[in-house]
PDB file of C-alpha atoms in Angstrom:
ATOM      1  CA  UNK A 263     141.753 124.412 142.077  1.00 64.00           C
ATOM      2  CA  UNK A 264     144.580 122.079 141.423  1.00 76.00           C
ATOM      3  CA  UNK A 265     144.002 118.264 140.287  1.00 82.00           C
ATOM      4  CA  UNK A 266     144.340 115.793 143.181  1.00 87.00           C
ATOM      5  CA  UNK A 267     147.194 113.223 142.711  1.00 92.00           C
ATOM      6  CA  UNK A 268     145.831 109.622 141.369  1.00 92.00           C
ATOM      7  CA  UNK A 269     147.436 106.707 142.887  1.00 96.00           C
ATOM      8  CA  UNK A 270     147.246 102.767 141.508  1.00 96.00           C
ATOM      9  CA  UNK A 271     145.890 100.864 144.180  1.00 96.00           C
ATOM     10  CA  UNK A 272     148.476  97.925 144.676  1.00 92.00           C
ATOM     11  CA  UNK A 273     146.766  95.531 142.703  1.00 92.00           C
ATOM     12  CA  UNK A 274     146.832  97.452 139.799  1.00 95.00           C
ATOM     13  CA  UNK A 275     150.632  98.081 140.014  1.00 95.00           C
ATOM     14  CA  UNK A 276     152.248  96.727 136.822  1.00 95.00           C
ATOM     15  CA  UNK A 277     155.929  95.357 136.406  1.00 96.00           C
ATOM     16  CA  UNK A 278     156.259  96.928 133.221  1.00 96.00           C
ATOM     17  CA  UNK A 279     155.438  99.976 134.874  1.00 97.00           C
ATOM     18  CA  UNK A 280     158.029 100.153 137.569  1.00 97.00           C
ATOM     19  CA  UNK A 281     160.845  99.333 135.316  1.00 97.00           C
ATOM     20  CA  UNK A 282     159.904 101.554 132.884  1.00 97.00           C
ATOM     21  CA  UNK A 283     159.753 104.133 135.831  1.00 98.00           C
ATOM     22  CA  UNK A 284     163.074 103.151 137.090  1.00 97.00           C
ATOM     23  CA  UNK A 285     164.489 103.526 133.712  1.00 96.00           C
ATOM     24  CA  UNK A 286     165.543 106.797 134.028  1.00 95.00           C
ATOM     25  CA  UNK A 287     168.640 108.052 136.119  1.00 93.00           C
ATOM     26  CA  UNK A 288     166.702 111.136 137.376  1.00 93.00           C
ATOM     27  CA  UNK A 289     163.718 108.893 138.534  1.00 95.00           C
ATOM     28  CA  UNK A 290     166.018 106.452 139.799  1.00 94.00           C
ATOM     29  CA  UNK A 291     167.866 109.047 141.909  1.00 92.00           C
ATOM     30  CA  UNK A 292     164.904 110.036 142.718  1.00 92.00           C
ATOM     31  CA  UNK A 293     163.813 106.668 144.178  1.00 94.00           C
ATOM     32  CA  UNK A 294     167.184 106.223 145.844  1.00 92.00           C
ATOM     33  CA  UNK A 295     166.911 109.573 147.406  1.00 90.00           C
ATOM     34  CA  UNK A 296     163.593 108.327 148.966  1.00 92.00           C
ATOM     35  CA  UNK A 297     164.793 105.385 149.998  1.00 91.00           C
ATOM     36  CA  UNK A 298     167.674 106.610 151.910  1.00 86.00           C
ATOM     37  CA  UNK A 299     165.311 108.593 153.801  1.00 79.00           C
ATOM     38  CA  UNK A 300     167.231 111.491 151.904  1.00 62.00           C
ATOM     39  CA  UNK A 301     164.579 113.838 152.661  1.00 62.00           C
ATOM     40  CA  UNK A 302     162.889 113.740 156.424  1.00 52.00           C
ATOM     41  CA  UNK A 303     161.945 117.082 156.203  1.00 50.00           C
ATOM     42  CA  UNK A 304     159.618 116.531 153.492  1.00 55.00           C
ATOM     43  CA  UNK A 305     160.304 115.123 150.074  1.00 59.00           C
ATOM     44  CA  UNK A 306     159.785 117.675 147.681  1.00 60.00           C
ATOM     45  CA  UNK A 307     163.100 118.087 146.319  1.00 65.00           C
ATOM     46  CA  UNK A 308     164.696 114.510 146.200  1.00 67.00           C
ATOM     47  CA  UNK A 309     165.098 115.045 142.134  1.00 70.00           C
ATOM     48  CA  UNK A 310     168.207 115.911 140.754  1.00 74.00           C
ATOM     49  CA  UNK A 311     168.109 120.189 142.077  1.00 74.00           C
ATOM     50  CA  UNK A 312     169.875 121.018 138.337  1.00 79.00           C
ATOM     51  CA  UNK A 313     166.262 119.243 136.213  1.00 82.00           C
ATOM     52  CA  UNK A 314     163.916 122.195 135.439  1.00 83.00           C
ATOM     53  CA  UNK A 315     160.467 121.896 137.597  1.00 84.00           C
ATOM     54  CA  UNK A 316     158.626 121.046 135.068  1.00 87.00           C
ATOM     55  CA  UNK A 317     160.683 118.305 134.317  1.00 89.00           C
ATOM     56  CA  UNK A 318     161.142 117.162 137.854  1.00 88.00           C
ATOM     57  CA  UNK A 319     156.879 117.117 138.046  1.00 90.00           C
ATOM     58  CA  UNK A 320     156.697 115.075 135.175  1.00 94.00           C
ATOM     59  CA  UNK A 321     159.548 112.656 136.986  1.00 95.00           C
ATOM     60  CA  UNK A 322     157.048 112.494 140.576  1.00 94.00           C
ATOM     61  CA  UNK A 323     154.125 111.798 137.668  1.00 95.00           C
ATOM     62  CA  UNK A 324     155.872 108.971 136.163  1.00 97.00           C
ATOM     63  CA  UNK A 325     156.765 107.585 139.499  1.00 97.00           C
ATOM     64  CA  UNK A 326     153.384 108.339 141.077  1.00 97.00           C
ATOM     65  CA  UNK A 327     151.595 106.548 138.145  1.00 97.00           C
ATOM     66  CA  UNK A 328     153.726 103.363 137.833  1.00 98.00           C
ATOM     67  CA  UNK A 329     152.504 103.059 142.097  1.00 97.00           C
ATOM     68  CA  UNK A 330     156.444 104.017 143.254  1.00 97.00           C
ATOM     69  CA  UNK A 331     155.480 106.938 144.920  1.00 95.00           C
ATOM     70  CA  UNK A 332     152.755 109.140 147.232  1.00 94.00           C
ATOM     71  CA  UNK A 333     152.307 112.468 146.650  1.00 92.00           C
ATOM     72  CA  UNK A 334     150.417 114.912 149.140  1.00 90.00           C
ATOM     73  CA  UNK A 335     150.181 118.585 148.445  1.00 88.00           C
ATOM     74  CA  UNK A 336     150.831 120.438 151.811  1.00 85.00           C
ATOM     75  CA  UNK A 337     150.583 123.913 151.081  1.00 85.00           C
ATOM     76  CA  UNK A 338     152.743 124.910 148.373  1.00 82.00           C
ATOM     77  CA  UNK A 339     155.110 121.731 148.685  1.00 83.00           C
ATOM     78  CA  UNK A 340     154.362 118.551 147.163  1.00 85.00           C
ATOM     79  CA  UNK A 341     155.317 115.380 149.718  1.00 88.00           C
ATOM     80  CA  UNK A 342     156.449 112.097 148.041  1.00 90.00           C
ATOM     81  CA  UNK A 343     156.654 109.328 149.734  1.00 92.00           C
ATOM     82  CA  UNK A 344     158.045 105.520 148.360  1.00 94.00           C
ATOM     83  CA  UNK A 345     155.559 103.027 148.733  1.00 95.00           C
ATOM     84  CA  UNK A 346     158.637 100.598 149.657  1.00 95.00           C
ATOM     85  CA  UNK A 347     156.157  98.303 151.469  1.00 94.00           C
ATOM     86  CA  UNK A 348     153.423  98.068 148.680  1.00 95.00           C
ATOM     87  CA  UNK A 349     156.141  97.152 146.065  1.00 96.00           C
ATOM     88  CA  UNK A 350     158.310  94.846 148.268  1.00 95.00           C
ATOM     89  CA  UNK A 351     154.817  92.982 148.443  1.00 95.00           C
ATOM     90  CA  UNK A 352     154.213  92.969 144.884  1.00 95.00           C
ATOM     91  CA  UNK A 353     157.172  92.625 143.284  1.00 96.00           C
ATOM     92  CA  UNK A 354     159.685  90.964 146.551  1.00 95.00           C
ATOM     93  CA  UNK A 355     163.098  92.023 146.360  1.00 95.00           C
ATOM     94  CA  UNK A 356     162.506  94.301 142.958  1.00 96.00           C
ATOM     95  CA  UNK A 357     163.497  97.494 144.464  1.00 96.00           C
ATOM     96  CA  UNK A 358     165.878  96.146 146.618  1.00 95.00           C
ATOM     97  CA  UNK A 359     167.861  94.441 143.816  1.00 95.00           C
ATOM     98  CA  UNK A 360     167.584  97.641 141.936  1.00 96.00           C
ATOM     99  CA  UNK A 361     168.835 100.113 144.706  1.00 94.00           C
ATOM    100  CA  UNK A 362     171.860  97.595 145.495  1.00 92.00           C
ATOM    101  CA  UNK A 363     172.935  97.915 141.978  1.00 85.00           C
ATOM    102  CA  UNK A 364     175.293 100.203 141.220  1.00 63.00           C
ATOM    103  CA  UNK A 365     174.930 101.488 137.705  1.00 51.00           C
TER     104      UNK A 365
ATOM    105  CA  UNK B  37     177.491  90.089 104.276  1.00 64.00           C
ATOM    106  CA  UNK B  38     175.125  90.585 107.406  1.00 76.00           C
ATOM    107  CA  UNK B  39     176.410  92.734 110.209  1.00 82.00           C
ATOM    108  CA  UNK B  40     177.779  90.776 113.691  1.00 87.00           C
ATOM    109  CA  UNK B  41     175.962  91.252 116.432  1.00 92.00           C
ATOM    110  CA  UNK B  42     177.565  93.768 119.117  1.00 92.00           C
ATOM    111  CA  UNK B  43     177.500  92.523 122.637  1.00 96.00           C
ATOM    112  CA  UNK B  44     178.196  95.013 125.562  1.00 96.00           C
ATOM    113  CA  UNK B  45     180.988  93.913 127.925  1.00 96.00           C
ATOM    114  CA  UNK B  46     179.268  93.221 130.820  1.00 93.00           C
ATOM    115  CA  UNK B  47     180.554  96.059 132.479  1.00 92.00           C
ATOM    116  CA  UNK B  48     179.356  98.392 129.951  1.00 95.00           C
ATOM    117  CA  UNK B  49     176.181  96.948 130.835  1.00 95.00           C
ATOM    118  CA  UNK B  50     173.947  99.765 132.724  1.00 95.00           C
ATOM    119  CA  UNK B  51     171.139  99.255 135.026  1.00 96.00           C
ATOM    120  CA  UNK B  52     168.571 102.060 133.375  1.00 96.00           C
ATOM    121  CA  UNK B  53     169.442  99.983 129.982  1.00 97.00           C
ATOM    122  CA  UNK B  54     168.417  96.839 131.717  1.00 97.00           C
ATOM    123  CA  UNK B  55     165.509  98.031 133.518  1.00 97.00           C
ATOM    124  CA  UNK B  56     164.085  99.815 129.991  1.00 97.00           C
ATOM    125  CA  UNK B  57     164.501  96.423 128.058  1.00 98.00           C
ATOM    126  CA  UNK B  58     162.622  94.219 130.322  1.00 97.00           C
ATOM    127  CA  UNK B  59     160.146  97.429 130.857  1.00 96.00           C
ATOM    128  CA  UNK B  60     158.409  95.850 127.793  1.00 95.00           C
ATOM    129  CA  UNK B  61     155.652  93.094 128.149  1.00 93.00           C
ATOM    130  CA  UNK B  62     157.313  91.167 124.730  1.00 93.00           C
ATOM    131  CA  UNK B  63     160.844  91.332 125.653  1.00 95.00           C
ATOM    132  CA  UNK B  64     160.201  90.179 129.080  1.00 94.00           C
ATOM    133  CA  UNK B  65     158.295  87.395 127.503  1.00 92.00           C
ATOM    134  CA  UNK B  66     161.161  86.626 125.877  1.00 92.00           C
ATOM    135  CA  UNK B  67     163.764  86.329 129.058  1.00 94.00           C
ATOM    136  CA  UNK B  68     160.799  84.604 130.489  1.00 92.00           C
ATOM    137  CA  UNK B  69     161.233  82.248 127.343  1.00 90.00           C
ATOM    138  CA  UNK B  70     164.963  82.479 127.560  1.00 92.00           C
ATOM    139  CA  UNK B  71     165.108  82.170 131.625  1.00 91.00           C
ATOM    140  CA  UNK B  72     162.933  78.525 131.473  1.00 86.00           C
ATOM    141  CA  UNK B  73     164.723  77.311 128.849  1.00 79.00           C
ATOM    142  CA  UNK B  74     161.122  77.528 126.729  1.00 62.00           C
ATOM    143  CA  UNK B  75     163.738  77.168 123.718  1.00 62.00           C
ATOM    144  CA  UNK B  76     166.426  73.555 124.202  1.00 52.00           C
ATOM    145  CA  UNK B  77     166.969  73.611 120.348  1.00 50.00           C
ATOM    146  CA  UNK B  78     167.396  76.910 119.365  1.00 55.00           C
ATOM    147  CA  UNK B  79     166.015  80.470 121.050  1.00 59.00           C
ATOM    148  CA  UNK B  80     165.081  82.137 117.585  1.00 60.00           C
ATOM    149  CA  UNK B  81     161.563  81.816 118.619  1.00 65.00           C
ATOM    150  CA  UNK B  82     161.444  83.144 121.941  1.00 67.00           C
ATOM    151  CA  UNK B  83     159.398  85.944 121.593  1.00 70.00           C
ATOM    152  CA  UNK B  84     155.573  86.320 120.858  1.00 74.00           C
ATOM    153  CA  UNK B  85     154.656  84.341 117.409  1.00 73.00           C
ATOM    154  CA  UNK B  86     152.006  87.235 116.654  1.00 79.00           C
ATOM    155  CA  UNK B  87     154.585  89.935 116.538  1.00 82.00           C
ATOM    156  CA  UNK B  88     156.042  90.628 113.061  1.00 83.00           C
ATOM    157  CA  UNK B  89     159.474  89.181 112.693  1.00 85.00           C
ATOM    158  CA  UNK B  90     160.619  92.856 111.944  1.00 87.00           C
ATOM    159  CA  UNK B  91     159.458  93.637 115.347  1.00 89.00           C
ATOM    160  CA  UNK B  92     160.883  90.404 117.061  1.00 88.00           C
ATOM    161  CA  UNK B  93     163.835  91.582 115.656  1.00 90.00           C
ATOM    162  CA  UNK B  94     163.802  95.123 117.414  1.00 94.00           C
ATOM    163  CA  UNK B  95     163.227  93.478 120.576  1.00 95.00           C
ATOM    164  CA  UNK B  96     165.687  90.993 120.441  1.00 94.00           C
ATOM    165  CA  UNK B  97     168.124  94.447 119.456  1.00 95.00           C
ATOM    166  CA  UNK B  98     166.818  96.224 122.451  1.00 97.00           C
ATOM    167  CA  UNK B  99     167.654  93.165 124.717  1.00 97.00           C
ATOM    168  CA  UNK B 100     171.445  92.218 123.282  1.00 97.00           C
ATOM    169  CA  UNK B 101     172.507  96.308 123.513  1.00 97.00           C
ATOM    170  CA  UNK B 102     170.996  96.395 126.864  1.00 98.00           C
ATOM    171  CA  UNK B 103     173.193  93.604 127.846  1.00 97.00           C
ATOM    172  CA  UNK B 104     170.414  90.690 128.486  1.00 97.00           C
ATOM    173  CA  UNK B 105     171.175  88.257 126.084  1.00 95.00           C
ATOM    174  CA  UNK B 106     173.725  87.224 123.231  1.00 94.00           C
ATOM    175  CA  UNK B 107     172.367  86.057 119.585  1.00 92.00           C
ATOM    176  CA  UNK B 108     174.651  84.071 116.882  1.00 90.00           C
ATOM    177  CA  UNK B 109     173.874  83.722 113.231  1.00 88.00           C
ATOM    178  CA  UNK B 110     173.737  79.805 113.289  1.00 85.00           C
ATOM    179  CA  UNK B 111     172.850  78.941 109.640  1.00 85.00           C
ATOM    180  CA  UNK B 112     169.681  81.069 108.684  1.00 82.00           C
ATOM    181  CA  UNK B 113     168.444  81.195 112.158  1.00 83.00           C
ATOM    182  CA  UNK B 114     169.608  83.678 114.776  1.00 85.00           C
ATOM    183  CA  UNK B 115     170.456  81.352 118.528  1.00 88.00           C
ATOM    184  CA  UNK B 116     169.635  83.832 121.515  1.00 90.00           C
ATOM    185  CA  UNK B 117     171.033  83.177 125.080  1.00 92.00           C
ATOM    186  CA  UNK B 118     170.061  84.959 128.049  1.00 94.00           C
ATOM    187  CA  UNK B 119     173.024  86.424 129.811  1.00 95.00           C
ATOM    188  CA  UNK B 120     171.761  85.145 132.992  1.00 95.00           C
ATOM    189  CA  UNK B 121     175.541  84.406 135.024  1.00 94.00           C
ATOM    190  CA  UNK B 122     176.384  87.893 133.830  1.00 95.00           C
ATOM    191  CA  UNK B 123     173.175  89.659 135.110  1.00 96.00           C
ATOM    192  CA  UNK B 124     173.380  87.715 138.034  1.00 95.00           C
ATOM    193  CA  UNK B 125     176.549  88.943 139.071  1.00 95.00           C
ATOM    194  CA  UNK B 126     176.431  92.551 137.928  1.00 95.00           C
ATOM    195  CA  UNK B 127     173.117  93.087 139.478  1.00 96.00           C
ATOM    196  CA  UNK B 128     172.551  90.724 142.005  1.00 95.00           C
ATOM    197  CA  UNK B 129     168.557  89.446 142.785  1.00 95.00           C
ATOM    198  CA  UNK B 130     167.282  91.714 139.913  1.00 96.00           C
ATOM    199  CA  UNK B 131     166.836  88.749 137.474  1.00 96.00           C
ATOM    200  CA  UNK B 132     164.992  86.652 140.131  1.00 95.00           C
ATOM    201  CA  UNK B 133     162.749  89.464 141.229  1.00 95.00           C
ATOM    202  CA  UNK B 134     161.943  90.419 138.332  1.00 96.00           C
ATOM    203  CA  UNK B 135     161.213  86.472 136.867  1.00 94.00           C
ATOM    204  CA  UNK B 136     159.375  85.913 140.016  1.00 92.00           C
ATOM    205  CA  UNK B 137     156.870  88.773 140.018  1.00 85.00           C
ATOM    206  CA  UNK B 138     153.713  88.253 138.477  1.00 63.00           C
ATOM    207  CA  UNK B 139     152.207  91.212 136.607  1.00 51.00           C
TER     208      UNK B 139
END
């Protein structure tokens, strides 16, 4: 039987966490890619295709942990969602500063 | 003779760099410091007094290669400056969202 995905609850959200999160090009593409509604199907595959899997997992963990992202096992896939509107509350204008930045 | 300090151009200055120096409870204490002008005589004591200076130093590294501030040798003291016009118009909002969020 597989773990079930832990999620902060918004409180417990931490700046350092999300920037340390969105550190990372992959992650950040990653967040991007989610943002842009990159993925309507489902959003199993917004990392970067060319990162191995495990890497890519460790990516959604990072993510999931720092309260950037949802995931939901259905079936085999994994869904991620952004939690755009729990972090726009905590941290206003964070992620949109951040995805408006070019790098 | 000590080494000069090595500033980024500002357009040399990356967003994952920024996001991973302020992804640090002490150095964001520090633009905190920097950003409120906690410092009018000098900014060589922005960052946590418990820290060891070795460590202050490291931070204050992390933060100048990232692009965030600029530090002169004035004397035996180091002056630091946060880059804040520079920030501000490279990655517009980020240095306001992130000042404004509590964590």
């Amino acid at each position: 039987m597989q773990r079930p995905f832990i999620h902060p609850s918004i409180a417990d959200v931490r700046l350092e966490n999300v920037l340390y999160a969105l550190a990372d090009p992959a992650r950040l593409a990653i967040v991007r890619t989610l943002a842009n509604g990159g993925c309507p199907m489902n959003c199993s595959t917004a990392a970067p295709a060319q990162l191995p899997k495990s890497t890519q997992s460790h990516h959604y963990q990072v993510l999931r942990e720092a309260g950037l992202i949802t995931s939901e096992r259905r079936g085999t896939e994994v869904v991620n969602v952004l939690r755009r509107s729990d972090i726009d509350q905590r941290f206003p204008g964070l992620l949109t500063a951040v995805l408006s930045s070019s790098s």
